[in-house]
Short mmCIF file of C-alpha atoms and ligand atoms in Angstrom, two decimals:
data_model
loop_
_atom_site.label_atom_id
_atom_site.label_comp_id
_atom_site.label_asym_id
_atom_site.label_seq_id
_atom_site.Cartn_x
_atom_site.Cartn_y
_atom_site.Cartn_z
CA UNK A 1 -58.05 39.90 -144.73
CA UNK A 2 -57.87 36.59 -142.94
CA UNK A 3 -57.57 37.15 -138.78
CA UNK A 4 -57.68 34.51 -136.43
CA UNK A 5 -58.42 34.22 -132.89
CA UNK A 6 -57.97 31.08 -130.11
CA UNK A 7 -60.53 29.12 -128.03
CA UNK A 8 -61.28 26.14 -126.75
CA UNK A 9 -63.82 23.74 -126.34
CA UNK A 10 -64.22 21.40 -123.57
CA UNK A 11 -65.09 17.53 -124.14
CA UNK A 12 -66.07 16.59 -121.17
CA UNK A 13 -63.39 18.37 -118.99
CA UNK A 14 -60.62 17.77 -122.34
CA UNK A 15 -60.21 21.59 -123.51
CA UNK A 16 -59.68 21.16 -127.67
CA UNK A 17 -58.59 23.88 -129.93
CA UNK A 18 -60.68 25.96 -131.89
CA UNK A 19 -59.53 28.51 -134.02
CA UNK A 20 -61.52 30.91 -134.85
CA UNK A 21 -61.03 32.60 -138.95
CA UNK A 22 -62.59 35.43 -139.36
CA UNK A 23 -62.51 36.21 -143.74
CA UNK A 24 -63.76 39.24 -145.69
CA UNK A 25 -64.55 38.17 -148.92
CA UNK A 26 -66.03 40.93 -151.48
CA UNK A 27 -69.44 40.63 -152.31
CA UNK A 28 -72.40 41.22 -150.82
CA UNK A 29 -72.87 41.94 -147.43
CA UNK A 30 -73.73 39.30 -145.11
CA UNK A 31 -72.04 37.63 -142.25
CA UNK A 32 -71.95 33.54 -142.06
CA UNK A 33 -70.88 31.60 -139.28
CA UNK A 34 -69.94 27.87 -140.24
CA UNK A 35 -68.36 25.48 -137.72
CA UNK A 36 -71.12 26.16 -134.75
CA UNK A 37 -74.47 24.22 -134.38
CA UNK A 38 -77.27 26.30 -136.59
CA UNK A 39 -78.72 27.80 -133.24
CA UNK A 40 -76.06 28.42 -131.63
CA UNK A 41 -74.42 30.52 -134.85
CA UNK A 42 -77.21 31.80 -135.71
CA UNK A 43 -77.44 33.35 -131.71
CA UNK A 44 -73.60 33.89 -131.45
CA UNK A 45 -74.06 36.01 -134.55
CA UNK A 46 -76.57 38.39 -133.08
CA UNK A 47 -74.75 39.04 -129.71
CA UNK A 48 -71.36 39.37 -131.74
CA UNK A 49 -73.16 42.31 -133.38
CA UNK A 50 -74.57 43.98 -131.23
CA UNK A 51 -71.72 43.63 -128.63
CA UNK A 52 -69.30 45.42 -131.38
CA UNK A 53 -72.18 47.84 -132.36
CA UNK A 54 -72.70 48.50 -128.33
CA UNK A 55 -68.45 49.39 -127.90
CA UNK A 56 -68.60 51.90 -130.32
CA UNK A 57 -66.08 50.18 -133.41
CA UNK A 58 -67.38 49.92 -136.80
CA UNK A 59 -68.74 47.09 -138.42
CA UNK A 60 -67.64 45.73 -141.92
CA UNK A 61 -70.93 47.00 -143.19
CA UNK A 62 -69.66 47.12 -146.64
CA UNK A 63 -68.28 43.67 -146.76
CA UNK A 64 -68.89 39.61 -146.61
CA UNK A 65 -68.29 38.36 -143.25
CA UNK A 66 -67.52 34.69 -143.21
CA UNK A 67 -66.40 33.26 -139.37
CA UNK A 68 -65.51 29.71 -139.52
CA UNK A 69 -64.63 27.08 -136.55
CA UNK A 70 -62.29 25.17 -137.16
CA UNK A 71 -62.04 22.37 -136.75
CA UNK A 72 -65.78 21.97 -137.91
CA UNK A 73 -66.27 18.64 -137.19
CA UNK A 74 -65.51 18.93 -133.31
CA UNK A 75 -68.65 19.65 -131.98
CA UNK A 76 -68.83 22.86 -130.03
CA UNK A 77 -71.26 23.78 -126.96
CA UNK A 78 -72.12 26.65 -125.15
CA UNK A 79 -71.77 30.32 -125.80
CA UNK A 80 -68.20 31.11 -124.91
CA UNK A 81 -66.58 31.25 -128.74
CA UNK A 82 -68.24 34.96 -128.92
CA UNK A 83 -65.53 37.09 -127.78
CA UNK A 84 -63.07 35.07 -130.07
CA UNK A 85 -65.23 35.26 -133.03
CA UNK A 86 -65.18 39.26 -132.44
CA UNK A 87 -61.89 39.70 -132.29
CA UNK A 88 -61.17 38.02 -135.21
CA UNK A 89 -63.76 40.45 -137.08
CA UNK A 90 -62.61 43.42 -135.62
CA UNK A 91 -58.47 41.70 -136.22
CA UNK A 92 -59.86 41.05 -140.00
CA UNK A 93 -61.39 44.36 -140.61
CA UNK A 94 -57.91 45.69 -139.66
CA UNK A 95 -59.44 47.68 -135.86
CA UNK A 96 -56.78 45.34 -133.97
CA UNK A 97 -53.63 43.81 -134.74
CA UNK A 98 -53.85 40.42 -135.82
CA UNK A 99 -50.61 39.00 -134.34
CA UNK A 100 -51.12 40.77 -131.18
CA UNK A 101 -54.26 38.70 -131.11
CA UNK A 102 -53.10 35.57 -132.08
CA UNK A 103 -50.79 35.66 -129.14
CA UNK A 104 -53.96 35.33 -126.85
CA UNK A 105 -56.37 32.75 -126.06
CA UNK A 106 -60.02 33.98 -125.90
CA UNK A 107 -62.90 32.71 -123.82
CA UNK A 108 -66.30 34.71 -122.97
CA UNK A 109 -70.09 35.36 -123.89
CA UNK A 110 -71.30 38.58 -125.05
CA UNK A 111 -73.78 40.34 -123.87
CA UNK A 112 -75.77 42.78 -126.10
CA UNK A 113 -74.63 45.63 -124.93
CA UNK A 114 -70.81 44.00 -125.66
CA UNK A 115 -70.45 42.81 -121.67
CA UNK A 116 -68.03 39.76 -121.26
CA UNK A 117 -69.57 37.37 -119.39
CA UNK A 118 -68.24 34.39 -117.75
CA UNK A 119 -69.06 31.19 -118.92
CA UNK A 120 -68.26 27.56 -116.92
CA UNK A 121 -65.15 26.00 -117.48
CA UNK A 122 -62.34 28.77 -117.45
CA UNK A 123 -60.07 26.92 -115.45
CA UNK A 124 -59.85 23.56 -118.16
CA UNK A 125 -60.11 26.55 -121.12
CA UNK A 126 -56.89 28.26 -119.90
CA UNK A 127 -55.42 24.93 -118.74
CA UNK A 128 -55.51 24.21 -122.90
CA UNK A 129 -54.50 27.12 -123.43
CA UNK A 130 -51.04 26.77 -121.31
CA UNK A 131 -50.30 23.21 -122.66
CA UNK A 132 -50.43 25.07 -126.24
CA UNK A 133 -48.01 27.75 -125.52
CA UNK A 134 -50.04 30.81 -125.06
CA UNK A 135 -49.76 32.25 -121.68
CA UNK A 136 -52.00 34.83 -121.91
CA UNK A 137 -56.00 34.67 -121.68
CA UNK A 138 -58.60 37.69 -122.58
CA UNK A 139 -61.61 36.26 -120.31
CA UNK A 140 -64.64 37.47 -118.35
CA UNK A 141 -63.52 39.38 -115.14
CA UNK A 142 -65.15 36.96 -112.73
CA UNK A 143 -63.98 34.23 -114.50
CA UNK A 144 -60.10 35.46 -114.48
CA UNK A 145 -59.13 34.17 -111.00
CA UNK A 146 -60.42 31.05 -112.00
CA UNK A 147 -58.18 30.99 -115.16
CA UNK A 148 -54.81 31.83 -113.46
CA UNK A 149 -55.10 28.90 -111.33
CA UNK A 150 -54.10 26.82 -114.65
CA UNK A 151 -51.12 28.84 -114.46
CA UNK A 152 -51.65 31.78 -117.14
CA UNK A 153 -51.88 34.84 -117.36
CA UNK A 154 -55.44 35.65 -117.43
CA UNK A 155 -56.34 38.87 -118.51
CA UNK A 156 -59.87 40.10 -116.57
CA UNK A 157 -62.04 41.96 -119.44
CA UNK A 158 -65.74 42.94 -118.11
CA UNK A 159 -66.27 44.67 -121.38
CA UNK A 160 -65.64 43.95 -125.60
CA UNK A 161 -64.56 47.37 -125.73
CA UNK A 162 -61.79 47.14 -122.97
CA UNK A 163 -60.25 43.60 -125.00
CA UNK A 164 -60.03 46.19 -127.65
CA UNK A 165 -58.44 49.03 -126.11
CA UNK A 166 -55.85 46.46 -124.31
CA UNK A 167 -54.53 44.42 -127.35
CA UNK A 168 -54.14 48.15 -128.69
CA UNK A 169 -51.78 48.47 -126.09
CA UNK A 170 -54.38 51.99 -124.96
CA UNK A 171 -55.67 50.38 -121.63
CA UNK A 172 -53.03 48.06 -119.12
CA UNK A 173 -54.95 45.42 -117.67
CA UNK A 174 -53.76 43.79 -114.24
CA UNK A 175 -53.61 39.83 -115.04
CA UNK A 176 -55.21 38.56 -112.66
CA UNK A 177 -53.85 36.11 -109.44
CA UNK A 178 -54.97 32.77 -108.94
CA UNK A 179 -57.52 33.39 -106.07
CA UNK A 180 -57.68 32.40 -102.00
CA UNK A 181 -58.89 28.55 -101.21
CA UNK A 182 -62.88 28.21 -100.78
CA UNK A 183 -63.22 28.74 -97.21
CA UNK A 184 -64.06 26.16 -95.32
CA UNK A 185 -67.29 26.28 -94.15
CA UNK A 186 -68.32 25.07 -90.69
CA UNK A 187 -68.95 21.13 -90.66
CA UNK A 188 -71.42 19.85 -87.91
CA UNK A 189 -69.14 17.91 -85.45
CA UNK A 190 -68.92 14.21 -84.28
CA UNK A 191 -69.54 15.32 -80.61
CA UNK A 192 -73.10 15.51 -81.50
CA UNK A 193 -73.59 12.16 -81.78
CA UNK A 194 -74.66 10.30 -78.60
CA UNK A 195 -73.44 6.67 -78.42
CA UNK A 196 -73.71 4.00 -82.08
CA UNK A 197 -69.43 3.37 -80.76
CA UNK A 198 -69.74 0.58 -83.45
CA UNK A 199 -70.84 3.51 -86.27
CA UNK A 200 -68.64 5.88 -85.07
CA UNK A 201 -65.33 3.77 -85.58
CA UNK A 202 -66.97 2.65 -89.47
CA UNK A 203 -66.95 6.23 -90.34
CA UNK A 204 -62.98 6.57 -88.97
CA UNK A 205 -62.71 3.62 -90.76
CA UNK A 206 -64.22 4.29 -94.01
CA UNK A 207 -62.58 8.17 -93.45
CA UNK A 208 -58.67 7.15 -93.24
CA UNK A 209 -59.30 3.90 -95.88
CA UNK A 210 -61.53 5.76 -98.75
CA UNK A 211 -64.36 3.05 -98.30
CA UNK A 212 -67.71 2.55 -99.12
CA UNK A 213 -69.99 3.00 -95.78
CA UNK A 214 -73.44 1.76 -95.56
CA UNK A 215 -75.32 2.55 -92.59
CA UNK A 216 -78.88 0.92 -91.71
CA UNK A 217 -81.51 0.88 -88.83
CA UNK A 218 -84.96 2.42 -88.00
CA UNK A 219 -85.81 5.65 -88.28
CA UNK A 220 -83.80 8.49 -85.62
CA UNK A 221 -81.04 6.33 -84.58
CA UNK A 222 -79.22 8.97 -86.38
CA UNK A 223 -77.61 7.36 -89.82
CA UNK A 224 -78.04 11.01 -91.39
CA UNK A 225 -76.38 12.19 -88.74
CA UNK A 226 -73.59 10.46 -88.73
CA UNK A 227 -73.03 10.60 -92.97
CA UNK A 228 -73.03 13.80 -92.74
CA UNK A 229 -70.12 13.90 -90.39
CA UNK A 230 -67.68 12.46 -92.44
CA UNK A 231 -66.15 15.83 -94.02
CA UNK A 232 -65.46 17.16 -91.08
CA UNK A 233 -62.50 14.02 -90.41
CA UNK A 234 -61.74 13.95 -94.32
CA UNK A 235 -57.68 15.47 -94.87
CA UNK A 236 -57.68 18.54 -97.07
CA UNK A 237 -56.78 18.19 -100.32
CA UNK A 238 -53.68 17.61 -101.65
CA UNK A 239 -52.49 20.60 -104.53
CA UNK A 240 -53.18 18.39 -107.57
CA UNK A 241 -56.16 16.65 -106.16
CA UNK A 242 -57.96 20.49 -105.47
CA UNK A 243 -56.69 21.43 -109.06
CA UNK A 244 -58.70 18.12 -110.38
CA UNK A 245 -61.62 18.89 -108.24
CA UNK A 246 -61.47 22.50 -109.18
CA UNK A 247 -62.02 22.28 -112.76
CA UNK A 248 -64.74 19.56 -113.22
CA UNK A 249 -67.19 21.92 -110.78
CA UNK A 250 -66.02 25.02 -112.95
CA UNK A 251 -67.07 22.58 -116.19
CA UNK A 252 -70.37 22.28 -114.25
CA UNK A 253 -70.58 25.94 -113.16
CA UNK A 254 -70.55 25.05 -110.16
CA UNK A 255 -67.21 27.14 -108.06
CA UNK A 256 -68.17 30.12 -106.06
CA UNK A 257 -67.50 33.19 -107.15
CA UNK A 258 -65.93 34.61 -104.60
CA UNK A 259 -63.05 32.58 -104.17
CA UNK A 260 -63.54 29.55 -106.75
CA UNK A 261 -60.61 26.98 -105.51
CA UNK A 262 -61.83 24.30 -103.79
CA UNK A 263 -59.45 22.38 -101.15
CA UNK A 264 -61.76 20.48 -99.06
CA UNK A 265 -63.45 16.79 -100.07
CA UNK A 266 -66.63 17.49 -101.80
CA UNK A 267 -69.45 16.38 -100.39
CA UNK A 268 -72.82 15.59 -102.14
CA UNK A 269 -76.18 14.42 -101.03
CA UNK A 270 -78.67 14.59 -104.05
CA UNK A 271 -81.81 13.80 -103.63
CA UNK A 272 -83.26 10.63 -104.43
CA UNK A 273 -85.48 12.37 -106.96
CA UNK A 274 -82.18 12.93 -109.09
CA UNK A 275 -82.53 11.83 -112.53
CA UNK A 276 -80.07 9.17 -113.44
CA UNK A 277 -78.32 11.51 -115.84
CA UNK A 278 -77.51 13.88 -112.83
CA UNK A 279 -76.17 11.54 -110.66
CA UNK A 280 -73.89 9.95 -112.74
CA UNK A 281 -73.29 12.53 -115.46
CA UNK A 282 -74.61 13.20 -119.37
CA UNK A 283 -77.12 14.85 -121.23
CA UNK A 284 -76.82 16.35 -124.59
CA UNK A 285 -74.02 18.59 -123.83
CA UNK A 286 -72.61 15.90 -121.27
CA UNK A 287 -72.29 17.90 -117.75
CA UNK A 288 -70.95 16.01 -115.13
CA UNK A 289 -73.32 14.65 -112.76
CA UNK A 290 -73.06 14.08 -108.39
CA UNK A 291 -70.77 11.35 -109.10
CA UNK A 292 -68.41 13.53 -110.50
CA UNK A 293 -68.79 15.96 -108.56
CA UNK A 294 -67.75 13.76 -105.57
CA UNK A 295 -64.63 12.95 -107.43
CA UNK A 296 -61.80 12.42 -104.58
CA UNK A 297 -64.40 13.18 -102.24
CA UNK A 298 -68.12 11.89 -100.59
CA UNK A 299 -70.94 11.22 -102.26
CA UNK A 300 -74.10 10.48 -99.93
CA UNK A 301 -77.22 8.78 -101.08
CA UNK A 302 -79.33 8.80 -97.70
CA UNK A 303 -82.71 6.58 -98.25
CA UNK A 304 -80.58 4.21 -100.63
CA UNK A 305 -83.34 2.49 -101.93
CA UNK A 306 -85.49 5.14 -102.55
CA UNK A 307 -83.68 6.04 -105.58
CA UNK A 308 -84.33 4.18 -108.37
CA UNK A 309 -82.54 1.24 -109.36
CA UNK A 310 -81.70 2.59 -112.52
CA UNK A 311 -79.36 5.78 -110.87
CA UNK A 312 -77.98 2.41 -108.57
CA UNK A 313 -77.24 0.67 -111.24
CA UNK A 314 -75.34 3.05 -113.66
CA UNK A 315 -72.99 3.56 -110.02
CA UNK A 316 -71.70 0.13 -110.38
CA UNK A 317 -69.57 1.15 -113.17
CA UNK A 318 -67.95 4.24 -111.90
CA UNK A 319 -67.60 2.50 -108.27
CA UNK A 320 -65.40 -0.15 -109.96
CA UNK A 321 -63.69 2.11 -112.25
CA UNK A 322 -63.25 5.95 -110.48
CA UNK A 323 -64.53 7.20 -113.88
CA UNK A 324 -67.44 7.62 -115.96
CA UNK A 325 -67.92 7.36 -119.76
CA UNK A 326 -70.79 9.60 -121.64
CA UNK A 327 -71.53 8.86 -124.56
CA UNK A 328 -71.41 11.70 -127.09
CA UNK A 329 -71.80 13.03 -130.87
CA UNK A 330 -68.69 11.40 -132.05
CA UNK A 331 -67.22 9.63 -129.00
CA UNK A 332 -66.85 9.58 -125.75
CA UNK A 333 -66.64 11.86 -122.86
CA UNK A 334 -64.94 10.86 -119.75
CA UNK A 335 -65.19 12.33 -116.94
CA UNK A 336 -63.10 11.22 -113.50
CA UNK A 337 -65.99 10.01 -109.99
CA UNK A 338 -63.30 8.34 -107.35
CA UNK A 339 -65.66 8.98 -104.98
CA UNK A 340 -66.66 7.52 -101.63
CA UNK A 341 -70.49 6.19 -101.63
CA UNK A 342 -72.52 6.34 -97.92
CA UNK A 343 -75.76 4.98 -97.63
CA UNK A 344 -78.14 4.85 -95.55
CA UNK A 345 -81.31 2.64 -95.47
CA UNK A 346 -84.16 1.83 -93.25
CA UNK A 347 -84.35 -1.76 -93.07
CA UNK A 348 -87.86 -2.30 -94.24
CA UNK A 349 -90.51 0.12 -95.71
CA UNK A 350 -91.93 0.47 -92.18
CA UNK A 351 -88.56 1.38 -90.44
CA UNK A 352 -89.51 -1.24 -87.54
CA UNK A 353 -87.34 -4.07 -88.38
CA UNK A 354 -84.00 -3.84 -86.66
CA UNK A 355 -85.32 -2.35 -83.61
CA UNK A 356 -86.38 -4.64 -80.83
CA UNK A 357 -89.42 -2.57 -79.11
CA UNK A 358 -91.14 -2.54 -82.56
CA UNK A 359 -93.05 -5.15 -84.76
CA UNK A 360 -92.49 -4.78 -88.21
CA UNK A 361 -96.00 -3.93 -90.13
CA UNK A 362 -94.82 -4.90 -93.70
CA UNK A 363 -95.71 -7.55 -95.30
CA UNK A 364 -93.96 -10.54 -97.49
CA UNK A 365 -93.88 -8.61 -100.58
CA UNK A 366 -93.51 -4.80 -99.73
CA UNK A 367 -90.16 -6.36 -97.50
CA UNK A 368 -88.99 -8.57 -101.40
CA UNK A 369 -89.70 -5.85 -103.12
CA UNK A 370 -87.97 -3.07 -100.63
CA UNK A 371 -84.67 -5.47 -101.14
CA UNK A 372 -84.98 -5.95 -104.55
CA UNK A 373 -84.36 -2.34 -105.02
CA UNK A 374 -80.39 -3.30 -104.00
CA UNK A 375 -78.96 -5.61 -106.42
CA UNK A 376 -76.28 -7.65 -104.89
CA UNK A 377 -73.66 -6.33 -107.16
CA UNK A 378 -74.35 -3.04 -105.51
CA UNK A 379 -74.50 -4.10 -102.24
CA UNK A 380 -70.85 -6.09 -102.30
CA UNK A 381 -69.44 -2.75 -103.13
CA UNK A 382 -70.18 -2.09 -99.75
CA UNK A 383 -66.59 -2.28 -97.80
CA UNK A 384 -68.14 -1.28 -94.72
CA UNK A 385 -72.36 -2.63 -93.45
CA UNK A 386 -73.41 -0.86 -90.32
CA UNK A 387 -76.39 -1.63 -88.31
CA UNK A 388 -77.46 1.41 -86.16
CA UNK A 389 -80.15 0.38 -83.08
CA UNK A 390 -81.70 2.47 -81.66
CA UNK A 391 -79.64 3.93 -78.82
CA UNK A 392 -81.22 3.19 -75.27
CA UNK A 393 -81.81 6.13 -72.84
CA UNK A 394 -78.64 5.61 -70.98
CA UNK A 395 -76.50 6.24 -73.70
CA UNK A 396 -78.30 9.44 -75.51
CA UNK A 397 -78.64 10.71 -71.66
CA UNK A 398 -74.61 10.33 -71.98
CA UNK A 399 -71.68 13.15 -72.37
CA UNK A 400 -71.13 14.28 -75.50
CA UNK A 401 -68.46 11.48 -77.61
CA UNK A 402 -65.30 12.41 -78.96
CA UNK A 403 -65.40 15.62 -81.58
CA UNK A 404 -64.14 15.52 -84.65
CA UNK A 405 -60.42 17.08 -84.53
CA UNK A 406 -58.91 14.09 -82.93
CA UNK A 407 -60.78 11.43 -85.20
CA UNK A 408 -59.64 13.58 -87.98
CA UNK A 409 -55.77 13.48 -87.01
CA UNK A 410 -56.32 9.70 -87.19
CA UNK A 411 -57.40 8.96 -90.09
CA UNK A 412 -54.45 11.92 -91.14
CA UNK A 413 -51.90 9.53 -89.72
CA UNK A 414 -53.45 6.06 -91.06
CA UNK A 415 -53.55 8.10 -94.26
CA UNK A 416 -49.67 8.63 -94.08
CA UNK A 417 -49.26 5.31 -92.98
CA UNK A 418 -51.09 3.56 -95.71
CA UNK A 419 -49.71 5.95 -98.59
CA UNK A 420 -46.08 3.47 -97.60
CA UNK A 421 -45.05 0.51 -98.69
CA UNK A 422 -48.56 -1.34 -98.13
CA UNK A 423 -48.46 -4.05 -95.03
CA UNK A 424 -48.14 -7.59 -95.22
CA UNK A 425 -50.55 -10.02 -93.48
CA UNK A 426 -49.73 -11.73 -90.69
CA UNK A 427 -50.17 -15.75 -91.74
CA UNK A 428 -53.21 -16.20 -89.09
CA UNK A 429 -54.42 -13.30 -90.69
CA UNK A 430 -53.97 -15.16 -94.09
CA UNK A 431 -55.88 -17.95 -92.59
CA UNK A 432 -59.05 -16.38 -91.50
CA UNK A 433 -59.34 -14.62 -94.90
CA UNK A 434 -59.25 -17.74 -96.98
CA UNK A 435 -61.71 -19.35 -94.16
CA UNK A 436 -63.57 -16.49 -94.44
CA UNK A 437 -64.14 -16.22 -98.18
CA UNK A 438 -65.42 -19.91 -97.90
CA UNK A 439 -67.62 -19.76 -95.03
CA UNK A 440 -69.49 -16.36 -95.80
CA UNK A 441 -68.88 -17.18 -98.97
CA UNK A 442 -66.71 -13.80 -100.18
CA UNK A 443 -66.70 -13.08 -104.16
CA UNK A 444 -63.12 -12.00 -105.09
CA UNK A 445 -64.28 -8.55 -105.13
CA UNK A 446 -65.41 -9.24 -101.09
CA UNK A 447 -62.06 -10.54 -100.93
CA UNK A 448 -59.78 -7.78 -101.80
CA UNK A 449 -62.44 -5.61 -100.25
CA UNK A 450 -61.53 -7.04 -96.52
CA UNK A 451 -58.29 -7.29 -97.63
CA UNK A 452 -58.34 -3.11 -98.09
CA UNK A 453 -60.40 -2.30 -94.48
CA UNK A 454 -57.84 -4.43 -92.96
CA UNK A 455 -54.91 -2.88 -93.80
CA UNK A 456 -57.08 0.24 -92.56
CA UNK A 457 -57.50 -0.85 -89.45
CA UNK A 458 -53.76 -1.81 -89.24
CA UNK A 459 -52.46 1.51 -90.02
CA UNK A 460 -55.31 3.28 -87.87
CA UNK A 461 -53.59 0.97 -84.52
CA UNK A 462 -50.46 1.94 -85.81
CA UNK A 463 -49.31 -1.81 -86.67
CA UNK A 464 -46.00 -3.34 -88.92
CA UNK A 465 -48.64 -6.15 -90.38
CA UNK A 466 -51.68 -7.18 -90.81
CA UNK A 467 -52.98 -8.82 -87.90
CA UNK A 468 -55.56 -11.41 -87.61
CA UNK A 469 -57.48 -8.67 -85.15
CA UNK A 470 -57.89 -6.03 -87.95
CA UNK A 471 -58.76 -8.95 -90.17
CA UNK A 472 -61.96 -10.12 -88.19
CA UNK A 473 -62.64 -6.25 -87.60
CA UNK A 474 -62.38 -6.05 -91.31
CA UNK A 475 -65.09 -9.18 -91.82
CA UNK A 476 -66.96 -7.83 -88.88
CA UNK A 477 -68.29 -5.39 -91.05
CA UNK A 478 -68.65 -7.44 -94.23
CA UNK A 479 -72.24 -8.93 -94.28
CA UNK A 480 -74.85 -7.26 -96.56
CA UNK A 481 -76.45 -10.39 -96.23
CA UNK A 482 -77.54 -9.73 -92.87
CA UNK A 483 -79.45 -7.17 -94.24
CA UNK A 484 -81.39 -9.61 -95.93
CA UNK A 485 -81.48 -12.09 -92.96
CA UNK A 486 -82.83 -9.46 -89.97
N1 ATP B 1 -77.16 8.69 -81.95
C1 ATP B 1 -77.71 10.15 -81.65
N2 ATP B 1 -76.65 10.88 -81.25
C2 ATP B 1 -77.63 12.05 -80.73
N3 ATP B 1 -78.71 12.61 -81.34
C3 ATP B 1 -79.46 11.94 -82.06
C4 ATP B 1 -78.78 10.26 -82.01
N4 ATP B 1 -79.93 9.89 -83.03
C5 ATP B 1 -80.90 10.47 -83.51
N5 ATP B 1 -80.81 11.32 -83.17
C6 ATP B 1 -81.51 12.77 -82.98
O1 ATP B 1 -82.78 13.08 -84.35
C7 ATP B 1 -82.70 13.38 -85.13
C8 ATP B 1 -82.55 12.93 -86.07
O2 ATP B 1 -81.57 11.38 -86.47
P1 ATP B 1 -81.26 11.68 -88.00
O3 ATP B 1 -81.89 12.25 -89.14
O4 ATP B 1 -79.92 11.06 -88.13
O5 ATP B 1 -82.15 9.55 -88.35
P2 ATP B 1 -81.72 8.29 -89.15
O6 ATP B 1 -81.31 7.51 -89.03
O7 ATP B 1 -81.06 9.40 -90.11
O8 ATP B 1 -83.45 8.40 -88.82
P3 ATP B 1 -83.96 8.08 -90.80
O9 ATP B 1 -84.14 6.36 -91.13
O10 ATP B 1 -85.12 7.78 -90.37
O11 ATP B 1 -83.67 8.94 -92.20
C9 ATP B 1 -81.07 13.91 -85.25
O12 ATP B 1 -81.26 15.12 -85.75
C10 ATP B 1 -80.91 14.15 -83.63
O13 ATP B 1 -81.45 15.76 -83.44
MG1 MG B 2 -82.24 9.64 -92.02
ZN1 ZN B 3 -91.15 -3.30 -91.48
#
């Protein structure tokens, strides 16, 4: 008797079909799993066997049992194949109808007590099943809402016995509803920031155009504070972007259990002690890194020069291409990584530089080593570089500045404008740009980035064309060299 269950393995974010075939040939009783890595196969065997026993189902002890996960060449990570393996064995031994099982995909880890446990990536697996015409997915109750987001009928099962009862038609199971959007947590407001008009303006431009922003200055001037206020002025994600973001977080196993539907742009702020793999992604079983978890949102690298240089250099490629490719056995896994980078830094190790009231105590050598961390190539990718001076006493005593909601409204309006026809430059603006290429000098990338920022400035102003003044403002933020000179 041969029976088949369908499941999916993930390559990066992509579901790959896996056929779990169970076969009970005559012979000495034994249980063999082929097509899984050795250790994973051993572990799955124990869980499946114990799970079937606890579900008070009959384990076919008098037969040989061979389970094949095809294609064998596909590397299969994780424990999410247990449910499919158990169901295939039960169908092969005639305990559930094989045809009915064939109409479903299944996903879940089994506990030794037969409980079905959630595994990461349910939405991606469900998406694969839907594309394959299998509109029904059996999965752990905890993953069902997430799977439903993919537009399939997600059948929540808490226990292997429940899955069997459902497949036998003995028990009705209500398919899960797609979840409600995750609740936006209270975000910090711009009203808290005193002074720093130039920093606030740069933040608004960065939000409107999705530009990369570097805030530099002495300690305690509000750099971190300002950076953390970016999410509060960003518009919510479109439906398709939200699905994409939710899927990445699902594969990373980071979705909130109660409302696994992310609709706000992600904000990631890894600590500088994080490994390169944690930041860009990778590892033996490739997982999305911070760069991908920040996809369609913000990646904040607070204290930029404290990050190890290899991690910073590894970010250059995704910053250009919007995608991370991770080497894995038998090829690459691709993770989207279109994020907006925000960095903060002091101007020197002792922090006094840029503060007119203090004297820098750094040796030339220390200063050089500090700056060496940030390659020109990385600095070139910051569209907006802002020096944040120490606020004067009068600024700190002034009444609170504008709060976030009206800024967000302007950002939304500018984004709408930017999504339509790109604004053309006036000839005066073009001349200014050409001169800047010579004078600054600007790299080819720098030129393109300045032109984009100028378009954003024009959109914020509601202008039809990019005028010289918009271009001049964009250029005024284009001064990574200034960080070296100060
Ligand atoms: N412009 C400001 N307006 C209001 N409060 C400020 C401002 N700048 C600093 N502060 C106060 O100082 C604290 C520290 O600010 P923040 O952490 O943003 O400094 P920073 O520039 O990131 O310094 P560092 O370089 O040491 O990281 C804030 O929590 C806030 O209370
Ligand atoms: Mg800080
Ligand atoms: Zn110093």
